[in-house]
Short mmCIF file of C-alpha atoms in Angstrom, two decimals:
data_model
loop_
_atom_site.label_atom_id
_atom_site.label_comp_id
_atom_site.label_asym_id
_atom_site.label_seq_id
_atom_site.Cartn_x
_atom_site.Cartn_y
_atom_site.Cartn_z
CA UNK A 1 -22.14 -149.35 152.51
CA UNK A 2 -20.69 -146.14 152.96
CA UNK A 3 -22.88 -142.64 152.59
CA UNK A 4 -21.59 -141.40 149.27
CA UNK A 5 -22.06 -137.91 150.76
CA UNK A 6 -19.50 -138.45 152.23
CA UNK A 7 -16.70 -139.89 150.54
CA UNK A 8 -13.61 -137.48 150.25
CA UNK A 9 -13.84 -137.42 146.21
CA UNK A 10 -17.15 -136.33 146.54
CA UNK A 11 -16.75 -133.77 149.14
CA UNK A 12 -13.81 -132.04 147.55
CA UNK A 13 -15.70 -132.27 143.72
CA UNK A 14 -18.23 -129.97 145.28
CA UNK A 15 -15.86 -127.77 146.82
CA UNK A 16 -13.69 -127.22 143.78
CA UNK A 17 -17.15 -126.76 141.89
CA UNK A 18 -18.13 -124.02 144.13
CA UNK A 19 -14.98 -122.58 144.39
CA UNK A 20 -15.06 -122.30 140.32
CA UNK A 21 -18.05 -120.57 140.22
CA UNK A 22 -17.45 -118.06 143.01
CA UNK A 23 -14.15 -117.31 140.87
CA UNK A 24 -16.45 -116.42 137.77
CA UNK A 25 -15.30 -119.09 135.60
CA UNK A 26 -19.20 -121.31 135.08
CA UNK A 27 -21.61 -118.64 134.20
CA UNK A 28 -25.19 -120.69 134.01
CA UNK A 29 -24.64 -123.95 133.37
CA UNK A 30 -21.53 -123.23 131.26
CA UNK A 31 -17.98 -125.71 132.59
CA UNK A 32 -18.01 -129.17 133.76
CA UNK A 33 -15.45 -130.99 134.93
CA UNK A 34 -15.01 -135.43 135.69
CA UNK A 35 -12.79 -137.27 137.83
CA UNK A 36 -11.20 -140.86 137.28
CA UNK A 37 -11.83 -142.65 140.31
CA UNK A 38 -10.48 -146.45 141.48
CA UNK A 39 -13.20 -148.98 141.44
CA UNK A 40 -11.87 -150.12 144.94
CA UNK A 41 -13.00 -146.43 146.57
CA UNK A 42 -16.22 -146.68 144.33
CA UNK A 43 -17.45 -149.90 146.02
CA UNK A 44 -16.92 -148.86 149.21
CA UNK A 45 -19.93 -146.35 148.36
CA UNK A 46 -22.19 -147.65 145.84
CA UNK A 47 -23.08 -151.06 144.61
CA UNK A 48 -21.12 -151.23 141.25
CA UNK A 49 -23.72 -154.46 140.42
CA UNK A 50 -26.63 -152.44 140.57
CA UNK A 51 -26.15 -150.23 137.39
CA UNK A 52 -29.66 -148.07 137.47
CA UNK A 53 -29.65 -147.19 134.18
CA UNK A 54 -27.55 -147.14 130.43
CA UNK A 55 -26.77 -144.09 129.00
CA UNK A 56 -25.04 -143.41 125.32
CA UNK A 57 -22.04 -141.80 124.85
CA UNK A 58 -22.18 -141.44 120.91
CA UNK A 59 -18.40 -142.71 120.38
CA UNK A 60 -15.46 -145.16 121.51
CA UNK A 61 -12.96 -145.29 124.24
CA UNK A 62 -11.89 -148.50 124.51
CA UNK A 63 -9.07 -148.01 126.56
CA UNK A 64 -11.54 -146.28 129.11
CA UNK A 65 -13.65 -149.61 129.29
CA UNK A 66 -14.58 -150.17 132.93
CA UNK A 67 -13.51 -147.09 134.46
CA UNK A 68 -15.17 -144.90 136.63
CA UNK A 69 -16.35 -141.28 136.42
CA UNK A 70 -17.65 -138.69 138.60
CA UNK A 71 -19.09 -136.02 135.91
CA UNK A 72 -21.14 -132.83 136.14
CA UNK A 73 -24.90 -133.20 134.51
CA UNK A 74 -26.00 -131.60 131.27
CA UNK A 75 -27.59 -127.95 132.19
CA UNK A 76 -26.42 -128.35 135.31
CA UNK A 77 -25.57 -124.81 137.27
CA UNK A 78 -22.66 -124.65 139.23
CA UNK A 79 -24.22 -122.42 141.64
CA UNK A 80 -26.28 -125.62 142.59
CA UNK A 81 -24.38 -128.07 143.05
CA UNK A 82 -23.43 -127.94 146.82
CA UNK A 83 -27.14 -127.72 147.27
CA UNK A 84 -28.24 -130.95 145.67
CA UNK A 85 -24.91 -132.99 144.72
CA UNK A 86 -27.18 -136.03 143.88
CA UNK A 87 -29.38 -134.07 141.13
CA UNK A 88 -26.36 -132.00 139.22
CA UNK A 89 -23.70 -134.80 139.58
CA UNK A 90 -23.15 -138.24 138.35
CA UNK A 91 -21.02 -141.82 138.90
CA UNK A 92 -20.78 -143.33 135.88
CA UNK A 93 -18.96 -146.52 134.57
CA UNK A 94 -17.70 -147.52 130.63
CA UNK A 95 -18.88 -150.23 129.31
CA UNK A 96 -19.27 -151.65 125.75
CA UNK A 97 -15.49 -149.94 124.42
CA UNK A 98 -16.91 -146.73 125.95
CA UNK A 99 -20.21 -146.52 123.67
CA UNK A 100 -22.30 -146.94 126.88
CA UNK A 101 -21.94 -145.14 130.55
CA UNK A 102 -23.61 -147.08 133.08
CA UNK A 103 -24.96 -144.59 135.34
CA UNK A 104 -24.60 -146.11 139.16
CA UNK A 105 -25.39 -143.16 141.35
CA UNK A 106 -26.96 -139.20 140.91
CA UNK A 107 -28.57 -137.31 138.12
CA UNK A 108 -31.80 -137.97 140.06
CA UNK A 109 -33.95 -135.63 137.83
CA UNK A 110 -33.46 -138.46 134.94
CA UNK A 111 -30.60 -136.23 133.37
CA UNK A 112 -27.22 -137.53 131.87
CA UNK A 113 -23.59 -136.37 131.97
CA UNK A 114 -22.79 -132.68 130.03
CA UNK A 115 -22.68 -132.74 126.50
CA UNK A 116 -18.93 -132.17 126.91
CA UNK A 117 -18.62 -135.54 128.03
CA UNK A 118 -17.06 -137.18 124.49
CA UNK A 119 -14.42 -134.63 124.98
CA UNK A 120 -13.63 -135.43 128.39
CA UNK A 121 -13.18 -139.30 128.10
CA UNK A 122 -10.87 -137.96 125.14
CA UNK A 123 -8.85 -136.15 126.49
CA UNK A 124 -9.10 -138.53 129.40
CA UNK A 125 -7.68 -141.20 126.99
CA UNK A 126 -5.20 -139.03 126.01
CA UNK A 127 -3.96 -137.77 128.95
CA UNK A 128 -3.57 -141.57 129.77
CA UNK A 129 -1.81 -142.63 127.46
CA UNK A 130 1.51 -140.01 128.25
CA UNK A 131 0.63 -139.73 132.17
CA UNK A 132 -1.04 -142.76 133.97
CA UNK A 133 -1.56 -140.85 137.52
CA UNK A 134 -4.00 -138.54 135.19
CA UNK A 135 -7.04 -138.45 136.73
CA UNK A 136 -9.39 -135.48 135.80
CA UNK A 137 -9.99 -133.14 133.28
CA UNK A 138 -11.76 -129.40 134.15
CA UNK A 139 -13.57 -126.97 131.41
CA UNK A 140 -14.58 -123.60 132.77
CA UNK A 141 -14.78 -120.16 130.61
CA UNK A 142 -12.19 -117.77 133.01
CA UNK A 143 -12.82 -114.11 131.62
CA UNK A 144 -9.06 -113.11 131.15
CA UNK A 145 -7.99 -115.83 128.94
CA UNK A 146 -11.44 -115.81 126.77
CA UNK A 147 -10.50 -112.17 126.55
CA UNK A 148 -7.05 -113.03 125.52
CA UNK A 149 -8.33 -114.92 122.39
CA UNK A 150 -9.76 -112.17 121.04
CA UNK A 151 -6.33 -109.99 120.95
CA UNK A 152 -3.78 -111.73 120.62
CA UNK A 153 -1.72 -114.44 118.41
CA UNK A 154 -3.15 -117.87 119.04
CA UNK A 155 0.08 -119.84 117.84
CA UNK A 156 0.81 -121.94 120.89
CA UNK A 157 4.22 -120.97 121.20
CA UNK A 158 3.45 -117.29 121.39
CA UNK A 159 0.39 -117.57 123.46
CA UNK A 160 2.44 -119.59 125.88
CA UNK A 161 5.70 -117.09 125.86
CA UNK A 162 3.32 -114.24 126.56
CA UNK A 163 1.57 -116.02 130.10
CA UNK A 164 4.84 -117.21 130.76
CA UNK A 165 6.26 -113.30 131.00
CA UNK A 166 3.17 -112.52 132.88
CA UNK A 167 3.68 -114.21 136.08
CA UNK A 168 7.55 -115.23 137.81
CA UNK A 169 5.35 -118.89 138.86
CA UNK A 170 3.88 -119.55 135.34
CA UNK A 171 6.68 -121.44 133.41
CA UNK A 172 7.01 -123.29 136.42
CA UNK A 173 3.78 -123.96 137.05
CA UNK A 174 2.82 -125.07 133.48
CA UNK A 175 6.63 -125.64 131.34
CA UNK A 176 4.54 -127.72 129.62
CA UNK A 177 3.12 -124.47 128.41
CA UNK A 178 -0.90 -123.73 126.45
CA UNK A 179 -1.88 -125.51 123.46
CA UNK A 180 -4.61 -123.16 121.39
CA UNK A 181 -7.45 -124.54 119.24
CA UNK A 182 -9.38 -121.76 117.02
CA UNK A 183 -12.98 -121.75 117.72
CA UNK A 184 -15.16 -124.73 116.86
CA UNK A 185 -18.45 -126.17 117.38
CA UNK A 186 -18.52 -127.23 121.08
CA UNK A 187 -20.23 -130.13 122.48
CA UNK A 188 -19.65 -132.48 119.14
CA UNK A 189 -17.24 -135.41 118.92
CA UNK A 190 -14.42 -133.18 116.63
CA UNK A 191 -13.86 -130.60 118.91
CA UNK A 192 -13.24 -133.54 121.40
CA UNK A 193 -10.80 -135.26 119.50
CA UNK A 194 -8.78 -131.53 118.27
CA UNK A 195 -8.94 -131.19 122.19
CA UNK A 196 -7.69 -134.60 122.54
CA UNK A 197 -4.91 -134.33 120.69
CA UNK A 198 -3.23 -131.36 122.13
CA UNK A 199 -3.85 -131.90 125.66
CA UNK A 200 -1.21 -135.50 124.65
CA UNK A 201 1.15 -132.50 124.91
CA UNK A 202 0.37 -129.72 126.91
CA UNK A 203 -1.93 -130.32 129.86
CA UNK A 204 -3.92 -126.73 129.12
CA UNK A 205 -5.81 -126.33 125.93
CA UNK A 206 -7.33 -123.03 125.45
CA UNK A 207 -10.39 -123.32 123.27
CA UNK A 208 -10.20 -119.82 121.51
CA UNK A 209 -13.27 -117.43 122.38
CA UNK A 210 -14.72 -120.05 124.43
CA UNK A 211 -12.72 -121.05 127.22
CA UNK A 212 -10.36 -123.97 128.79
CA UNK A 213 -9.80 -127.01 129.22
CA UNK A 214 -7.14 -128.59 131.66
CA UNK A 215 -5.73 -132.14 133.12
CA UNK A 216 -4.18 -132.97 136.00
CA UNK A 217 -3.78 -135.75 138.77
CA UNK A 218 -6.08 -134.09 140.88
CA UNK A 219 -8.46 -131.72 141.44
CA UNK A 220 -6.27 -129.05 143.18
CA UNK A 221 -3.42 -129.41 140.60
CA UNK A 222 -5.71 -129.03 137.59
CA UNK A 223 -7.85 -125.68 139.39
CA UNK A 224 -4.17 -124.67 140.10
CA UNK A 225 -2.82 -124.93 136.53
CA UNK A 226 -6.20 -122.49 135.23
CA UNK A 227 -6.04 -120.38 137.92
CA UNK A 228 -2.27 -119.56 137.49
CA UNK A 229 -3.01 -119.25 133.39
CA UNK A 230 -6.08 -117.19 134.52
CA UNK A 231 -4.06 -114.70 136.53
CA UNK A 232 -1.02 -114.70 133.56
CA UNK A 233 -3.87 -113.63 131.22
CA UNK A 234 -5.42 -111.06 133.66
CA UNK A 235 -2.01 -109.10 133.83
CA UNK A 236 -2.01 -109.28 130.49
CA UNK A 237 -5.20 -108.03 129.57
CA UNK A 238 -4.21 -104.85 132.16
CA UNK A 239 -0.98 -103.66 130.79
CA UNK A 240 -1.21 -105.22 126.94
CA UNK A 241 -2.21 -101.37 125.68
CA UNK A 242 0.73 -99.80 127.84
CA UNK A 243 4.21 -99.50 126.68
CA UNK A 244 6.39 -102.43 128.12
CA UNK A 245 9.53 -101.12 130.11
CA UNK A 246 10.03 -104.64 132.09
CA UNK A 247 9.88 -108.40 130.90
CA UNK A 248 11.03 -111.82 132.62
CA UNK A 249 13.15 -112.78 129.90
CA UNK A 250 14.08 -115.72 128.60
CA UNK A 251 17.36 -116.62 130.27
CA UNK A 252 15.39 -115.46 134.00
CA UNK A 253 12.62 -118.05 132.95
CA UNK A 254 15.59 -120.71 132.13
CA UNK A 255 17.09 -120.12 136.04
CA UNK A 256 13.46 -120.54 137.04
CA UNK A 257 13.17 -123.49 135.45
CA UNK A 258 16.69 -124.78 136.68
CA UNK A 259 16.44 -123.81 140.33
CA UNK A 260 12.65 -125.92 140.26
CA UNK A 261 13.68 -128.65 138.05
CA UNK A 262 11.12 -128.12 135.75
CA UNK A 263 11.51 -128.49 131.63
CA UNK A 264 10.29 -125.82 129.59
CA UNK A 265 8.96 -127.12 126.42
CA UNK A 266 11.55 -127.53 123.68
CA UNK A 267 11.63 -124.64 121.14
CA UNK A 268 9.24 -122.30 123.26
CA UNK A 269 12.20 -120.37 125.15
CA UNK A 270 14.68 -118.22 122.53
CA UNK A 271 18.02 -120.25 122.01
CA UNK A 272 20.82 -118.77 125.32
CA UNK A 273 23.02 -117.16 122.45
CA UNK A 274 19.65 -114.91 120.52
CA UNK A 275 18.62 -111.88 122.00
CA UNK A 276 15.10 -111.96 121.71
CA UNK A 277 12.81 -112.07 124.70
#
């Protein structure tokens, strides 16, 4: 058996981790983040027979039976992580239509997964179910776009015009664009599936003065897609108060989005023959 210290989904977990905390975005124990990961790379580091203990999720995911997770602990600091992978991290495998995690390697102190972790195998689900190469799902609290909640609009279509004018990259980056949920009780299983819901359409979901959540098909394209919103949001927050005397308008983001072969979603972009931007 392999040393699970060193597989490559382990190694680059802690380094994306670490990188989100150095960036500001897991104050305390606040974020967590879990990765989908093939049963055939599991095996090859832990004993999938030897389950050392059951933990409950408190709800169902049936589609998610027998699938494999690499999750962040509950009060876990981000800060710590690199440190002690084994205590603050987790492998964890569905069973019983997702009521039960079976926990095969870490959380050493006798902890379990964050308390996020009904919205993750959500959104997980979710995320599924439109894009089968989906493989994790990231929450972190980036300052600019918890900031950004406070100010402006949250309709989804404005929010996203607004990052999209922020940044040449960002309707490239995310045409999908930034679905908004108004603030809710975190850690509970409705907040998961409101979360759950929009991120079927729009891999970022901005949970309004809280933070983010985000999916992608792997780590660097999902800390890419919040760190491109983050920056959008940033600029924002900078110049919002100044008068506006430039703008990427909506026929430049169209080229954009030609010349990358990207799809900006339908409605958000003004129709070619209006002149608003």
């Amino acid at each position: 058996m392999k040393n699970i210290l060193e597989a490559p989904s382990l190694i680059e977990m802690v380094r994306t981790i670490t990188n989100m905390y150095a960036h500001g975005w897991d104050e305390r124990n606040g974020g967590n983040i879990s990765v989908l990961l093939d049963e055939a790379k599991v095996s090859e580091y832990v004993d999938v027979n030897a389950v050392i203990r059951d933990i409950p999720t408190g709800f169902e995911a049936p589609s998610l039976e027998g699938k494999y997770f690499l999750v962040t602990g509950a009060g876990k600091y981000f800060k710590n992580v690199r440190y002690d992978p084994a205590c603050n991290l987790g492998l964890v495998r569905l069973a019983g239509g997702g009521r039960t995690a079976q926990l095969l390697w870490g959380f050493t102190g006798g902890d379990r997964f964050t308390s996020e972790f009904p919205a993750h195998m959500m959104s997980h689900a979710a995320r599924l179910s439109v894009d089968p190469a989906s493989r994790v799902v990231m929450h972190c609290h980036p300052a600019n776009l918890l900031a950004m909640t406070y100010v402006h609009d949250l309709d989804e279509r404005a929010f996203t015009r607004t990052l999209w004018r922020m940044c040449t990259e960002c309707v490239v980056v995310f045409p999908d664009g930034v679905n908004v949920l108004p603030w809710m009780l975190c850690g509970t299983n409705k907040i998961g599936e409101a979360t759950a819901e929009r991120i079927k359409t729009a891999r970022l979901v901005v949970w309004a003065q809280h933070g983010i959540y985000g999916a992608g098909r792997d780590l660097d394209e999902t800390f890419g897609l919040i760190e491109t919103a983050e920056k959008a949001a940033e600029i924002y927050m900078k110049t919002a108060h100044l008068p506006r005397i430039n703008t990427i308008t909506d026929d430049q983001m169209r080229r954009l989005a030609e010349h990358f072969k990207v799809t900006p979603r339908e409605g958000f972009l003004e129709n070619k023959s209006s002149s608003a931007v």
